[in-house]
Amino acid sequence: MGDGKNTVEVEECSHHVLSTIIDFMYGIALPEVNSFEDLCTLLAMADLYLMEGLKDAVAPFLAKLLTMNNILE
């Protein structure tokens, strides 16, 4: 039986990124994300959870921020 808690701990990403993923699952478009770190995390989570649609949605945002200095990240 449970301990009465209604929480789930997610350590793979921040609350903001998880909220964005859940919104996307419910059909809410991705907001304008300008953080390279958040976009990389979104892409990693999309890969982890096999969310091809999220990968496709993140790609244009990530493409805008790619440079020769960060492309290998």
PDB file of N, CA, C and O in Angstrom:
ATOM      1  N   MET A   1       0.826  -1.178   0.000  1.00  0.00           N
ATOM      2  CA  MET A   1       0.000   0.000   0.000  1.00  0.00           C
ATOM      3  C   MET A   1       0.876   1.250   0.000  1.00  0.00           C
ATOM      4  O   MET A   1       2.012   1.214   0.416  1.00  0.00           O
ATOM      5  N   GLY A   2       0.306   2.340  -0.396  1.00  0.00           N
ATOM      6  CA  GLY A   2       1.031   3.601  -0.477  1.00  0.00           C
ATOM      7  C   GLY A   2       1.186   4.264   0.874  1.00  0.00           C
ATOM      8  O   GLY A   2       0.598   3.856   1.876  1.00  0.00           O
ATOM      9  N   ASP A   3       1.997   5.277   0.890  1.00  0.00           N
ATOM     10  CA  ASP A   3       2.238   6.010   2.129  1.00  0.00           C
ATOM     11  C   ASP A   3       1.413   7.298   2.203  1.00  0.00           C
ATOM     12  O   ASP A   3       1.653   8.145   3.050  1.00  0.00           O
ATOM     13  N   GLY A   4       0.448   7.453   1.320  1.00  0.00           N
ATOM     14  CA  GLY A   4      -0.398   8.628   1.333  1.00  0.00           C
ATOM     15  C   GLY A   4       0.132   9.787   0.520  1.00  0.00           C
ATOM     16  O   GLY A   4      -0.528  10.800   0.377  1.00  0.00           O
ATOM     17  N   LYS A   5       1.335   9.654  -0.023  1.00  0.00           N
ATOM     18  CA  LYS A   5       1.917  10.737  -0.827  1.00  0.00           C
ATOM     19  C   LYS A   5       1.369  10.679  -2.248  1.00  0.00           C
ATOM     20  O   LYS A   5       1.154   9.607  -2.797  1.00  0.00           O
ATOM     21  N   ASN A   6       1.173  11.821  -2.821  1.00  0.00           N
ATOM     22  CA  ASN A   6       0.732  11.911  -4.203  1.00  0.00           C
ATOM     23  C   ASN A   6       1.786  12.623  -5.030  1.00  0.00           C
ATOM     24  O   ASN A   6       1.478  13.487  -5.838  1.00  0.00           O
ATOM     25  N   THR A   7       3.030  12.290  -4.818  1.00  0.00           N
ATOM     26  CA  THR A   7       4.115  12.945  -5.542  1.00  0.00           C
ATOM     27  C   THR A   7       4.971  11.924  -6.269  1.00  0.00           C
ATOM     28  O   THR A   7       5.056  10.763  -5.858  1.00  0.00           O
ATOM     29  N   VAL A   8       5.567  12.382  -7.331  1.00  0.00           N
ATOM     30  CA  VAL A   8       6.510  11.581  -8.092  1.00  0.00           C
ATOM     31  C   VAL A   8       7.766  12.414  -8.253  1.00  0.00           C
ATOM     32  O   VAL A   8       7.688  13.578  -8.659  1.00  0.00           O
ATOM     33  N   GLU A   9       8.899  11.847  -7.920  1.00  0.00           N
ATOM     34  CA  GLU A   9      10.152  12.572  -8.076  1.00  0.00           C
ATOM     35  C   GLU A   9      10.760  12.261  -9.432  1.00  0.00           C
ATOM     36  O   GLU A   9      10.940  11.104  -9.787  1.00  0.00           O
ATOM     37  N   VAL A  10      11.049  13.307 -10.178  1.00  0.00           N
ATOM     38  CA  VAL A  10      11.690  13.174 -11.478  1.00  0.00           C
ATOM     39  C   VAL A  10      13.029  13.886 -11.377  1.00  0.00           C
ATOM     40  O   VAL A  10      13.085  15.096 -11.183  1.00  0.00           O
ATOM     41  N   GLU A  11      14.098  13.122 -11.491  1.00  0.00           N
ATOM     42  CA  GLU A  11      15.429  13.686 -11.318  1.00  0.00           C
ATOM     43  C   GLU A  11      16.143  13.952 -12.643  1.00  0.00           C
ATOM     44  O   GLU A  11      17.191  14.572 -12.663  1.00  0.00           O
ATOM     45  N   GLU A  12      15.553  13.487 -13.744  1.00  0.00           N
ATOM     46  CA  GLU A  12      16.203  13.630 -15.046  1.00  0.00           C
ATOM     47  C   GLU A  12      16.111  15.034 -15.632  1.00  0.00           C
ATOM     48  O   GLU A  12      16.863  15.372 -16.538  1.00  0.00           O
ATOM     49  N   CYS A  13      15.168  15.826 -15.148  1.00  0.00           N
ATOM     50  CA  CYS A  13      15.009  17.165 -15.703  1.00  0.00           C
ATOM     51  C   CYS A  13      14.390  18.103 -14.671  1.00  0.00           C
ATOM     52  O   CYS A  13      13.872  17.664 -13.652  1.00  0.00           O
ATOM     53  N   SER A  14      14.415  19.380 -14.982  1.00  0.00           N
ATOM     54  CA  SER A  14      13.857  20.396 -14.089  1.00  0.00           C
ATOM     55  C   SER A  14      12.324  20.391 -14.152  1.00  0.00           C
ATOM     56  O   SER A  14      11.722  19.836 -15.077  1.00  0.00           O
ATOM     57  N   HIS A  15      11.728  21.040 -13.171  1.00  0.00           N
ATOM     58  CA  HIS A  15      10.267  21.172 -13.133  1.00  0.00           C
ATOM     59  C   HIS A  15       9.763  21.873 -14.387  1.00  0.00           C
ATOM     60  O   HIS A  15       8.754  21.482 -14.977  1.00  0.00           O
ATOM     61  N   HIS A  16      10.474  22.911 -14.808  1.00  0.00           N
ATOM     62  CA  HIS A  16      10.074  23.679 -15.992  1.00  0.00           C
ATOM     63  C   HIS A  16      10.049  22.792 -17.238  1.00  0.00           C
ATOM     64  O   HIS A  16       9.098  22.837 -18.025  1.00  0.00           O
ATOM     65  N   VAL A  17      11.081  21.991 -17.423  1.00  0.00           N
ATOM     66  CA  VAL A  17      11.158  21.112 -18.595  1.00  0.00           C
ATOM     67  C   VAL A  17      10.065  20.048 -18.520  1.00  0.00           C
ATOM     68  O   VAL A  17       9.391  19.777 -19.513  1.00  0.00           O
ATOM     69  N   LEU A  18       9.873  19.455 -17.357  1.00  0.00           N
ATOM     70  CA  LEU A  18       8.823  18.438 -17.206  1.00  0.00           C
ATOM     71  C   LEU A  18       7.445  19.028 -17.485  1.00  0.00           C
ATOM     72  O   LEU A  18       6.620  18.409 -18.168  1.00  0.00           O
ATOM     73  N   SER A  19       7.205  20.231 -17.012  1.00  0.00           N
ATOM     74  CA  SER A  19       5.936  20.906 -17.268  1.00  0.00           C
ATOM     75  C   SER A  19       5.728  21.125 -18.770  1.00  0.00           C
ATOM     76  O   SER A  19       4.627  20.929 -19.285  1.00  0.00           O
ATOM     77  N   THR A  20       6.786  21.499 -19.461  1.00  0.00           N
ATOM     78  CA  THR A  20       6.716  21.698 -20.915  1.00  0.00           C
ATOM     79  C   THR A  20       6.392  20.386 -21.620  1.00  0.00           C
ATOM     80  O   THR A  20       5.581  20.355 -22.555  1.00  0.00           O
ATOM     81  N   ILE A  21       7.000  19.282 -21.163  1.00  0.00           N
ATOM     82  CA  ILE A  21       6.750  17.967 -21.761  1.00  0.00           C
ATOM     83  C   ILE A  21       5.295  17.558 -21.547  1.00  0.00           C
ATOM     84  O   ILE A  21       4.621  17.091 -22.478  1.00  0.00           O
ATOM     85  N   ILE A  22       4.793  17.744 -20.341  1.00  0.00           N
ATOM     86  CA  ILE A  22       3.406  17.369 -20.050  1.00  0.00           C
ATOM     87  C   ILE A  22       2.440  18.222 -20.862  1.00  0.00           C
ATOM     88  O   ILE A  22       1.478  17.702 -21.430  1.00  0.00           O
ATOM     89  N   ASP A  23       2.704  19.521 -20.955  1.00  0.00           N
ATOM     90  CA  ASP A  23       1.866  20.382 -21.793  1.00  0.00           C
ATOM     91  C   ASP A  23       1.860  19.883 -23.230  1.00  0.00           C
ATOM     92  O   ASP A  23       0.809  19.818 -23.872  1.00  0.00           O
ATOM     93  N   PHE A  24       3.033  19.524 -23.746  1.00  0.00           N
ATOM     94  CA  PHE A  24       3.138  19.037 -25.121  1.00  0.00           C
ATOM     95  C   PHE A  24       2.305  17.763 -25.296  1.00  0.00           C
ATOM     96  O   PHE A  24       1.640  17.589 -26.323  1.00  0.00           O
ATOM     97  N   MET A  25       2.330  16.885 -24.301  1.00  0.00           N
ATOM     98  CA  MET A  25       1.552  15.642 -24.374  1.00  0.00           C
ATOM     99  C   MET A  25       0.062  15.925 -24.462  1.00  0.00           C
ATOM    100  O   MET A  25      -0.697  15.137 -25.037  1.00  0.00           O
ATOM    101  N   TYR A  26      -0.376  17.049 -23.891  1.00  0.00           N
ATOM    102  CA  TYR A  26      -1.789  17.431 -23.930  1.00  0.00           C
ATOM    103  C   TYR A  26      -2.115  18.379 -25.083  1.00  0.00           C
ATOM    104  O   TYR A  26      -3.155  19.020 -25.096  1.00  0.00           O
ATOM    105  N   GLY A  27      -1.205  18.480 -26.046  1.00  0.00           N
ATOM    106  CA  GLY A  27      -1.485  19.241 -27.258  1.00  0.00           C
ATOM    107  C   GLY A  27      -1.151  20.713 -27.198  1.00  0.00           C
ATOM    108  O   GLY A  27      -1.521  21.464 -28.104  1.00  0.00           O
ATOM    109  N   ILE A  28      -0.466  21.145 -26.153  1.00  0.00           N
ATOM    110  CA  ILE A  28      -0.075  22.549 -26.044  1.00  0.00           C
ATOM    111  C   ILE A  28       1.276  22.727 -26.724  1.00  0.00           C
ATOM    112  O   ILE A  28       2.232  22.009 -26.427  1.00  0.00           O
ATOM    113  N   ALA A  29       1.348  23.665 -27.646  1.00  0.00           N
ATOM    114  CA  ALA A  29       2.578  23.887 -28.411  1.00  0.00           C
ATOM    115  C   ALA A  29       3.715  24.318 -27.491  1.00  0.00           C
ATOM    116  O   ALA A  29       3.492  24.908 -26.430  1.00  0.00           O
ATOM    117  N   LEU A  30       4.929  23.999 -27.918  1.00  0.00           N
ATOM    118  CA  LEU A  30       6.099  24.416 -27.148  1.00  0.00           C
ATOM    119  C   LEU A  30       6.178  25.935 -27.104  1.00  0.00           C
ATOM    120  O   LEU A  30       5.959  26.600 -28.121  1.00  0.00           O
ATOM    121  N   PRO A  31       6.495  26.486 -25.945  1.00  0.00           N
ATOM    122  CA  PRO A  31       6.708  27.934 -25.877  1.00  0.00           C
ATOM    123  C   PRO A  31       8.031  28.279 -26.548  1.00  0.00           C
ATOM    124  O   PRO A  31       8.827  27.392 -26.858  1.00  0.00           O
ATOM    125  N   GLU A  32       8.278  29.522 -26.768  1.00  0.00           N
ATOM    126  CA  GLU A  32       9.561  29.960 -27.327  1.00  0.00           C
ATOM    127  C   GLU A  32      10.642  29.671 -26.277  1.00  0.00           C
ATOM    128  O   GLU A  32      10.704  30.323 -25.248  1.00  0.00           O
ATOM    129  N   VAL A  33      11.430  28.649 -26.535  1.00  0.00           N
ATOM    130  CA  VAL A  33      12.479  28.236 -25.597  1.00  0.00           C
ATOM    131  C   VAL A  33      13.807  28.755 -26.126  1.00  0.00           C
ATOM    132  O   VAL A  33      14.209  28.418 -27.230  1.00  0.00           O
ATOM    133  N   ASN A  34      14.469  29.598 -25.343  1.00  0.00           N
ATOM    134  CA  ASN A  34      15.735  30.183 -25.783  1.00  0.00           C
ATOM    135  C   ASN A  34      16.923  29.673 -24.993  1.00  0.00           C
ATOM    136  O   ASN A  34      18.039  30.115 -25.210  1.00  0.00           O
ATOM    137  N   SER A  35      16.685  28.747 -24.094  1.00  0.00           N
ATOM    138  CA  SER A  35      17.764  28.188 -23.293  1.00  0.00           C
ATOM    139  C   SER A  35      18.311  26.941 -23.979  1.00  0.00           C
ATOM    140  O   SER A  35      17.595  25.952 -24.152  1.00  0.00           O
ATOM    141  N   PHE A  36      19.572  26.997 -24.361  1.00  0.00           N
ATOM    142  CA  PHE A  36      20.200  25.857 -25.020  1.00  0.00           C
ATOM    143  C   PHE A  36      20.139  24.634 -24.107  1.00  0.00           C
ATOM    144  O   PHE A  36      19.851  23.528 -24.556  1.00  0.00           O
ATOM    145  N   GLU A  37      20.366  24.841 -22.813  1.00  0.00           N
ATOM    146  CA  GLU A  37      20.345  23.735 -21.853  1.00  0.00           C
ATOM    147  C   GLU A  37      18.965  23.095 -21.770  1.00  0.00           C
ATOM    148  O   GLU A  37      18.836  21.860 -21.779  1.00  0.00           O
ATOM    149  N   ASP A  38      17.910  23.918 -21.707  1.00  0.00           N
ATOM    150  CA  ASP A  38      16.545  23.385 -21.654  1.00  0.00           C
ATOM    151  C   ASP A  38      16.196  22.625 -22.928  1.00  0.00           C
ATOM    152  O   ASP A  38      15.558  21.567 -22.876  1.00  0.00           O
ATOM    153  N   LEU A  39      16.611  23.145 -24.070  1.00  0.00           N
ATOM    154  CA  LEU A  39      16.337  22.463 -25.332  1.00  0.00           C
ATOM    155  C   LEU A  39      17.051  21.122 -25.404  1.00  0.00           C
ATOM    156  O   LEU A  39      16.471  20.124 -25.853  1.00  0.00           O
ATOM    157  N   CYS A  40      18.286  21.082 -24.946  1.00  0.00           N
ATOM    158  CA  CYS A  40      19.026  19.814 -24.928  1.00  0.00           C
ATOM    159  C   CYS A  40      18.364  18.820 -23.987  1.00  0.00           C
ATOM    160  O   CYS A  40      18.268  17.629 -24.294  1.00  0.00           O
ATOM    161  N   THR A  41      17.870  19.305 -22.856  1.00  0.00           N
ATOM    162  CA  THR A  41      17.184  18.430 -21.909  1.00  0.00           C
ATOM    163  C   THR A  41      15.869  17.936 -22.495  1.00  0.00           C
ATOM    164  O   THR A  41      15.519  16.753 -22.355  1.00  0.00           O
ATOM    165  N   LEU A  42      15.127  18.824 -23.150  1.00  0.00           N
ATOM    166  CA  LEU A  42      13.890  18.404 -23.819  1.00  0.00           C
ATOM    167  C   LEU A  42      14.172  17.325 -24.858  1.00  0.00           C
ATOM    168  O   LEU A  42      13.438  16.328 -24.947  1.00  0.00           O
ATOM    169  N   LEU A  43      15.222  17.509 -25.624  1.00  0.00           N
ATOM    170  CA  LEU A  43      15.582  16.528 -26.647  1.00  0.00           C
ATOM    171  C   LEU A  43      15.973  15.201 -26.000  1.00  0.00           C
ATOM    172  O   LEU A  43      15.564  14.134 -26.473  1.00  0.00           O
ATOM    173  N   ALA A  44      16.714  15.244 -24.915  1.00  0.00           N
ATOM    174  CA  ALA A  44      17.117  14.022 -24.214  1.00  0.00           C
ATOM    175  C   ALA A  44      15.899  13.296 -23.640  1.00  0.00           C
ATOM    176  O   ALA A  44      15.799  12.060 -23.720  1.00  0.00           O
ATOM    177  N   MET A  45      14.960  14.046 -23.073  1.00  0.00           N
ATOM    178  CA  MET A  45      13.750  13.438 -22.516  1.00  0.00           C
ATOM    179  C   MET A  45      12.882  12.850 -23.629  1.00  0.00           C
ATOM    180  O   MET A  45      12.305  11.771 -23.467  1.00  0.00           O
ATOM    181  N   ALA A  46      12.803  13.536 -24.754  1.00  0.00           N
ATOM    182  CA  ALA A  46      12.046  13.025 -25.902  1.00  0.00           C
ATOM    183  C   ALA A  46      12.651  11.715 -26.384  1.00  0.00           C
ATOM    184  O   ALA A  46      11.930  10.770 -26.726  1.00  0.00           O
ATOM    185  N   ASP A  47      13.968  11.642 -26.380  1.00  0.00           N
ATOM    186  CA  ASP A  47      14.646  10.420 -26.786  1.00  0.00           C
ATOM    187  C   ASP A  47      14.411   9.314 -25.756  1.00  0.00           C
ATOM    188  O   ASP A  47      14.106   8.174 -26.116  1.00  0.00           O
ATOM    189  N   LEU A  48      14.521   9.644 -24.481  1.00  0.00           N
ATOM    190  CA  LEU A  48      14.335   8.671 -23.407  1.00  0.00           C
ATOM    191  C   LEU A  48      12.940   8.071 -23.429  1.00  0.00           C
ATOM    192  O   LEU A  48      12.766   6.861 -23.250  1.00  0.00           O
ATOM    193  N   TYR A  49      11.932   8.902 -23.657  1.00  0.00           N
ATOM    194  CA  TYR A  49      10.543   8.447 -23.615  1.00  0.00           C
ATOM    195  C   TYR A  49       9.948   8.183 -25.003  1.00  0.00           C
ATOM    196  O   TYR A  49       8.728   8.050 -25.126  1.00  0.00           O
ATOM    197  N   LEU A  50      10.811   8.111 -26.017  1.00  0.00           N
ATOM    198  CA  LEU A  50      10.402   7.764 -27.386  1.00  0.00           C
ATOM    199  C   LEU A  50       9.293   8.663 -27.909  1.00  0.00           C
ATOM    200  O   LEU A  50       8.301   8.213 -28.481  1.00  0.00           O
ATOM    201  N   MET A  51       9.464   9.966 -27.722  1.00  0.00           N
ATOM    202  CA  MET A  51       8.474  10.957 -28.152  1.00  0.00           C
ATOM    203  C   MET A  51       8.965  11.643 -29.429  1.00  0.00           C
ATOM    204  O   MET A  51       9.535  12.727 -29.391  1.00  0.00           O
ATOM    205  N   GLU A  52       8.737  10.997 -30.549  1.00  0.00           N
ATOM    206  CA  GLU A  52       9.212  11.519 -31.830  1.00  0.00           C
ATOM    207  C   GLU A  52       8.631  12.889 -32.153  1.00  0.00           C
ATOM    208  O   GLU A  52       9.308  13.742 -32.708  1.00  0.00           O
ATOM    209  N   GLY A  53       7.379  13.104 -31.800  1.00  0.00           N
ATOM    210  CA  GLY A  53       6.744  14.400 -32.053  1.00  0.00           C
ATOM    211  C   GLY A  53       7.425  15.524 -31.290  1.00  0.00           C
ATOM    212  O   GLY A  53       7.586  16.633 -31.816  1.00  0.00           O
ATOM    213  N   LEU A  54       7.827  15.248 -30.060  1.00  0.00           N
ATOM    214  CA  LEU A  54       8.533  16.254 -29.269  1.00  0.00           C
ATOM    215  C   LEU A  54       9.911  16.529 -29.861  1.00  0.00           C
ATOM    216  O   LEU A  54      10.339  17.678 -29.920  1.00  0.00           O
ATOM    217  N   LYS A  55      10.578  15.493 -30.331  1.00  0.00           N
ATOM    218  CA  LYS A  55      11.882  15.688 -30.994  1.00  0.00           C
ATOM    219  C   LYS A  55      11.714  16.628 -32.186  1.00  0.00           C
ATOM    220  O   LYS A  55      12.500  17.555 -32.373  1.00  0.00           O
ATOM    221  N   ASP A  56      10.686  16.371 -32.982  1.00  0.00           N
ATOM    222  CA  ASP A  56      10.441  17.197 -34.165  1.00  0.00           C
ATOM    223  C   ASP A  56      10.102  18.637 -33.776  1.00  0.00           C
ATOM    224  O   ASP A  56      10.469  19.574 -34.485  1.00  0.00           O
ATOM    225  N   ALA A  57       9.405  18.823 -32.661  1.00  0.00           N
ATOM    226  CA  ALA A  57       9.029  20.168 -32.221  1.00  0.00           C
ATOM    227  C   ALA A  57      10.230  20.933 -31.659  1.00  0.00           C
ATOM    228  O   ALA A  57      10.312  22.152 -31.798  1.00  0.00           O
ATOM    229  N   VAL A  58      11.158  20.233 -31.024  1.00  0.00           N
ATOM    230  CA  VAL A  58      12.338  20.866 -30.426  1.00  0.00           C
ATOM    231  C   VAL A  58      13.373  21.247 -31.489  1.00  0.00           C
ATOM    232  O   VAL A  58      14.065  22.257 -31.365  1.00  0.00           O
ATOM    233  N   ALA A  59      13.465  20.471 -32.538  1.00  0.00           N
ATOM    234  CA  ALA A  59      14.509  20.648 -33.555  1.00  0.00           C
ATOM    235  C   ALA A  59      14.616  22.072 -34.110  1.00  0.00           C
ATOM    236  O   ALA A  59      15.738  22.601 -34.182  1.00  0.00           O
ATOM    237  N   PRO A  60      13.529  22.727 -34.516  1.00  0.00           N
ATOM    238  CA  PRO A  60      13.682  24.086 -35.065  1.00  0.00           C
ATOM    239  C   PRO A  60      14.238  25.094 -34.052  1.00  0.00           C
ATOM    240  O   PRO A  60      15.022  25.966 -34.399  1.00  0.00           O
ATOM    241  N   PHE A  61      13.827  24.962 -32.794  1.00  0.00           N
ATOM    242  CA  PHE A  61      14.340  25.856 -31.755  1.00  0.00           C
ATOM    243  C   PHE A  61      15.832  25.621 -31.540  1.00  0.00           C
ATOM    244  O   PHE A  61      16.612  26.560 -31.403  1.00  0.00           O
ATOM    245  N   LEU A  62      16.208  24.352 -31.514  1.00  0.00           N
ATOM    246  CA  LEU A  62      17.607  23.997 -31.290  1.00  0.00           C
ATOM    247  C   LEU A  62      18.474  24.428 -32.469  1.00  0.00           C
ATOM    248  O   LEU A  62      19.592  24.910 -32.276  1.00  0.00           O
ATOM    249  N   ALA A  63      17.944  24.312 -33.660  1.00  0.00           N
ATOM    250  CA  ALA A  63      18.704  24.695 -34.854  1.00  0.00           C
ATOM    251  C   ALA A  63      19.079  26.174 -34.833  1.00  0.00           C
ATOM    252  O   ALA A  63      20.165  26.546 -35.288  1.00  0.00           O
ATOM    253  N   LYS A  64      18.203  27.009 -34.280  1.00  0.00           N
ATOM    254  CA  LYS A  64      18.479  28.443 -34.209  1.00  0.00           C
ATOM    255  C   LYS A  64      19.656  28.762 -33.298  1.00  0.00           C
ATOM    256  O   LYS A  64      20.315  29.787 -33.471  1.00  0.00           O
ATOM    257  N   LEU A  65      19.908  27.899 -32.316  1.00  0.00           N
ATOM    258  CA  LEU A  65      20.931  28.182 -31.316  1.00  0.00           C
ATOM    259  C   LEU A  65      22.241  27.436 -31.538  1.00  0.00           C
ATOM    260  O   LEU A  65      23.211  27.657 -30.810  1.00  0.00           O
ATOM    261  N   LEU A  66      22.271  26.549 -32.524  1.00  0.00           N
ATOM    262  CA  LEU A  66      23.496  25.784 -32.763  1.00  0.00           C
ATOM    263  C   LEU A  66      24.587  26.672 -33.350  1.00  0.00           C
ATOM    264  O   LEU A  66      24.341  27.478 -34.249  1.00  0.00           O
ATOM    265  N   THR A  67      25.783  26.497 -32.817  1.00  0.00           N
ATOM    266  CA  THR A  67      26.963  27.188 -33.330  1.00  0.00           C
ATOM    267  C   THR A  67      28.087  26.172 -33.458  1.00  0.00           C
ATOM    268  O   THR A  67      27.974  25.030 -33.008  1.00  0.00           O
ATOM    269  N   MET A  68      29.174  26.595 -34.042  1.00  0.00           N
ATOM    270  CA  MET A  68      30.345  25.717 -34.152  1.00  0.00           C
ATOM    271  C   MET A  68      30.888  25.361 -32.763  1.00  0.00           C
ATOM    272  O   MET A  68      31.495  24.305 -32.589  1.00  0.00           O
ATOM    273  N   ASN A  69      30.661  26.208 -31.779  1.00  0.00           N
ATOM    274  CA  ASN A  69      31.180  25.972 -30.439  1.00  0.00           C
ATOM    275  C   ASN A  69      30.332  25.004 -29.617  1.00  0.00           C
ATOM    276  O   ASN A  69      30.835  24.360 -28.704  1.00  0.00           O
ATOM    277  N   ASN A  70      29.029  24.882 -29.914  1.00  0.00           N
ATOM    278  CA  ASN A  70      28.185  24.037 -29.075  1.00  0.00           C
ATOM    279  C   ASN A  70      27.588  22.837 -29.819  1.00  0.00           C
ATOM    280  O   ASN A  70      26.821  22.082 -29.241  1.00  0.00           O
ATOM    281  N   ILE A  71      27.927  22.654 -31.064  1.00  0.00           N
ATOM    282  CA  ILE A  71      27.296  21.605 -31.868  1.00  0.00           C
ATOM    283  C   ILE A  71      27.582  20.197 -31.339  1.00  0.00           C
ATOM    284  O   ILE A  71      26.753  19.308 -31.472  1.00  0.00           O
ATOM    285  N   LEU A  72      28.711  19.988 -30.710  1.00  0.00           N
ATOM    286  CA  LEU A  72      29.039  18.654 -30.202  1.00  0.00           C
ATOM    287  C   LEU A  72      28.347  18.331 -28.881  1.00  0.00           C
ATOM    288  O   LEU A  72      28.277  17.177 -28.477  1.00  0.00           O
ATOM    289  N   GLU A  73      27.823  19.347 -28.221  1.00  0.00           N
ATOM    290  CA  GLU A  73      27.100  19.098 -26.968  1.00  0.00           C
ATOM    291  C   GLU A  73      25.827  18.374 -27.262  1.00  0.00           C
ATOM    292  O   GLU A  73      25.310  17.614 -26.524  1.00  0.00           O
TER     293      GLU A  73
END
